[in-house]
């Protein structure tokens, strides 16, 4: 991308023998259009152009949601432009005159597949949540829609499935985002203190209540009050909560003044609330008040597609610049996918964090996994062919991954050769490999 045709031609001459396809573009505005319409692997742009400066081009490009890697070439480089380039997420920065060998070496380094940048590019985490599972994606869509409303939301799901993250996303994506997000863990606070925690108290409300205490409903103002582990709340307190949910009115403990709550209430539990209602442990009227919209997060064992993505994501998060492992071998990943994850995403996160800190080799292999995971997943493996399980989308993903691994193995890690084996054009094949976070170096002899 440059508005000097001779420079474009010169670059094409350098790149052509090494790239599947090179598109020249003399107008930044046309480049923006092209990048919206077609997938590209990389953008090379100069800084100074008449129609639109290189930095402005990048700002607009990022503004339209593109995360394409960008290499900037400039004849007018100084420290300030270099800093601005880094700030805008430019991957590499070169000064004119361009030395072909140097440009190629930089590009090779940039395009070498590594799970981390590929991940950032293909997943676009929503409020730090990633998932490629169709049920989770549907939940993300609901969150986006529901966040705009004032409706109460009940979030259900086993421990560690991401209920808290969803509650935060509902707040962060909605119009109350600048108001407080106040969280109360109903299981962590002793029953006799929970009431004054929620509603506050006035002096002398009970022995030891000397001053006035502002409760969590007041603190939340017109923000969001997140009642976590609502299933643990005692029956008497449930009645008091019901009163606020019915009319927004409440009193501080020991207080006479009636206060009005404007907060949006979101609740979560890992209990089966419907069953708690049936057995009389949870008030049915409260249940229906909370249950205006409910989101049930699927356990990790029902979304095996997410296991490799989350593993790569956490490895990247906990690596923190240290020389942590590159990733899991295909065998290790397959084993993790067959495991039942009773602690769900949190359990996987802790496992990966341990590896990021303690593992001293480049790859985490099957033998490195804890015995409990290996033995359980072996049993699961002998019971069923996992590629035939789950939804169509999950089965297709499982197949795609296995197929890519097999072609890479046959081609001994040579991506071009593997793409030929698969009869796919190279950029399509490269993209697939990156989407699945596969590292071709693993398959080199
Ligand atoms: N889809 C996801 N993407 C990234 N991280 C996730 C995802 N889901 C969960 N996590 C991470 O897993 C951990 C557990 O998630 P969270 O605390 O939201 O679970 P929870 O359902 O509230 O669990 P509990 O019932 O035990 O309170 C957190 O560290 C969270 O960041
Ligand atoms: Mg939680």
PDB file of C-alpha atoms and ligand atoms in Angstrom, residues 125-131 136 140 155-168 185 226 228-229 268-270 297 303 306 310 313-314 317-318 343-347 349-350, ligand 1:
ATOM      1  CA  UNK A 125     -12.335 -12.161  23.358  1.00  0.00           C
ATOM      2  CA  UNK A 126     -15.534 -10.538  24.586  1.00  0.00           C
ATOM      3  CA  UNK A 127     -14.806  -9.067  27.984  1.00  0.00           C
ATOM      4  CA  UNK A 128     -12.062 -11.660  28.410  1.00  0.00           C
ATOM      5  CA  UNK A 129     -14.333 -14.561  27.503  1.00  0.00           C
ATOM      6  CA  UNK A 130     -13.472 -16.857  24.699  1.00  0.00           C
ATOM      7  CA  UNK A 131     -15.425 -19.678  23.173  1.00  0.00           C
ATOM      8  CA  UNK A 136     -21.682 -20.310  24.344  1.00  0.00           C
ATOM      9  CA  UNK A 140     -22.706 -14.156  24.200  1.00  0.00           C
ATOM     10  CA  UNK A 155     -27.081 -17.130  35.562  1.00  0.00           C
ATOM     11  CA  UNK A 156     -26.935 -20.881  36.074  1.00  0.00           C
ATOM     12  CA  UNK A 157     -24.105 -23.304  35.586  1.00  0.00           C
ATOM     13  CA  UNK A 158     -21.681 -25.592  37.368  1.00  0.00           C
ATOM     14  CA  UNK A 159     -18.804 -24.165  39.322  1.00  0.00           C
ATOM     15  CA  UNK A 160     -16.086 -22.548  37.209  1.00  0.00           C
ATOM     16  CA  UNK A 161     -18.152 -22.223  34.017  1.00  0.00           C
ATOM     17  CA  UNK A 162     -17.820 -18.428  33.877  1.00  0.00           C
ATOM     18  CA  UNK A 163     -20.949 -17.121  35.651  1.00  0.00           C
ATOM     19  CA  UNK A 164     -19.068 -14.256  37.181  1.00  0.00           C
ATOM     20  CA  UNK A 165     -17.542 -13.229  33.857  1.00  0.00           C
ATOM     21  CA  UNK A 166     -21.010 -13.211  32.293  1.00  0.00           C
ATOM     22  CA  UNK A 167     -22.350 -11.014  35.100  1.00  0.00           C
ATOM     23  CA  UNK A 168     -19.494  -8.577  34.543  1.00  0.00           C
ATOM     24  CA  UNK A 185     -21.243 -13.554  47.640  1.00  0.00           C
ATOM     25  CA  UNK A 226     -24.607  -9.097  41.496  1.00  0.00           C
ATOM     26  CA  UNK A 228     -23.603 -14.581  43.644  1.00  0.00           C
ATOM     27  CA  UNK A 229     -24.447 -18.020  45.098  1.00  0.00           C
ATOM     28  CA  UNK A 268     -26.063 -16.603  39.950  1.00  0.00           C
ATOM     29  CA  UNK A 269     -25.946 -20.055  41.437  1.00  0.00           C
ATOM     30  CA  UNK A 270     -24.472 -23.452  40.738  1.00  0.00           C
ATOM     31  CA  UNK A 297     -23.645 -22.012  30.924  1.00  0.00           C
ATOM     32  CA  UNK A 303     -17.696 -28.028  24.728  1.00  0.00           C
ATOM     33  CA  UNK A 306     -13.004 -24.808  23.699  1.00  0.00           C
ATOM     34  CA  UNK A 310      -8.716 -21.889  26.424  1.00  0.00           C
ATOM     35  CA  UNK A 313      -5.322 -18.470  25.891  1.00  0.00           C
ATOM     36  CA  UNK A 314      -4.316 -19.186  29.509  1.00  0.00           C
ATOM     37  CA  UNK A 317      -1.914 -15.027  29.820  1.00  0.00           C
ATOM     38  CA  UNK A 318       0.350 -16.655  32.403  1.00  0.00           C
ATOM     39  CA  UNK A 343     -14.045 -27.789  38.040  1.00  0.00           C
ATOM     40  CA  UNK A 344     -14.682 -26.586  34.480  1.00  0.00           C
ATOM     41  CA  UNK A 345     -12.774 -23.595  33.084  1.00  0.00           C
ATOM     42  CA  UNK A 346     -11.276 -22.697  36.465  1.00  0.00           C
ATOM     43  CA  UNK A 347      -9.742 -26.184  36.757  1.00  0.00           C
ATOM     44  CA  UNK A 349      -6.967 -22.389  34.056  1.00  0.00           C
ATOM     45  CA  UNK A 350      -5.163 -23.572  37.199  1.00  0.00           C
TER      46      UNK A 350
HETATM   47  N1  LIG B   1     -15.028 -18.460  28.408  1.00  0.00           N
HETATM   48  C1  LIG B   1     -14.008 -18.112  29.206  1.00  0.00           C
HETATM   49  N2  LIG B   1     -12.925 -17.500  28.675  1.00  0.00           N
HETATM   50  C2  LIG B   1     -11.890 -17.158  29.469  1.00  0.00           C
HETATM   51  N3  LIG B   1     -11.844 -17.383  30.788  1.00  0.00           N
HETATM   52  C3  LIG B   1     -12.880 -17.983  31.365  1.00  0.00           C
HETATM   53  C4  LIG B   1     -14.026 -18.369  30.605  1.00  0.00           C
HETATM   54  N4  LIG B   1     -14.908 -18.931  31.446  1.00  0.00           N
HETATM   55  C5  LIG B   1     -14.359 -18.895  32.659  1.00  0.00           C
HETATM   56  N5  LIG B   1     -13.137 -18.332  32.639  1.00  0.00           N
HETATM   57  C6  LIG B   1     -12.224 -18.163  33.781  1.00  0.00           C
HETATM   58  O1  LIG B   1     -12.422 -19.276  34.645  1.00  0.00           O
HETATM   59  C7  LIG B   1     -12.441 -18.869  36.007  1.00  0.00           C
HETATM   60  C8  LIG B   1     -13.767 -19.217  36.626  1.00  0.00           C
HETATM   61  O2  LIG B   1     -14.797 -18.412  36.060  1.00  0.00           O
HETATM   62  P1  LIG B   1     -15.926 -17.730  36.973  1.00  0.00           P
HETATM   63  O3  LIG B   1     -15.351 -17.280  38.274  1.00  0.00           O
HETATM   64  O4  LIG B   1     -16.656 -16.755  36.154  1.00  0.00           O
HETATM   65  O5  LIG B   1     -16.820 -19.024  37.215  1.00  0.00           O
HETATM   66  P2  LIG B   1     -18.124 -19.205  38.101  1.00  0.00           P
HETATM   67  O6  LIG B   1     -19.109 -19.900  37.235  1.00  0.00           O
HETATM   68  O7  LIG B   1     -18.508 -17.904  38.714  1.00  0.00           O
HETATM   69  O8  LIG B   1     -17.629 -20.220  39.214  1.00  0.00           O
HETATM   70  P3  LIG B   1     -18.204 -20.471  40.708  1.00  0.00           P
HETATM   71  O9  LIG B   1     -19.553 -21.108  40.565  1.00  0.00           O
HETATM   72  O10 LIG B   1     -17.213 -21.441  41.285  1.00  0.00           O
HETATM   73  O11 LIG B   1     -18.222 -19.151  41.383  1.00  0.00           O
HETATM   74  C9  LIG B   1     -12.156 -17.389  36.023  1.00  0.00           C
HETATM   75  O12 LIG B   1     -10.784 -17.172  36.258  1.00  0.00           O
HETATM   76  C10 LIG B   1     -12.531 -16.939  34.631  1.00  0.00           C
HETATM   77  O13 LIG B   1     -11.738 -15.839  34.250  1.00  0.00           O
END
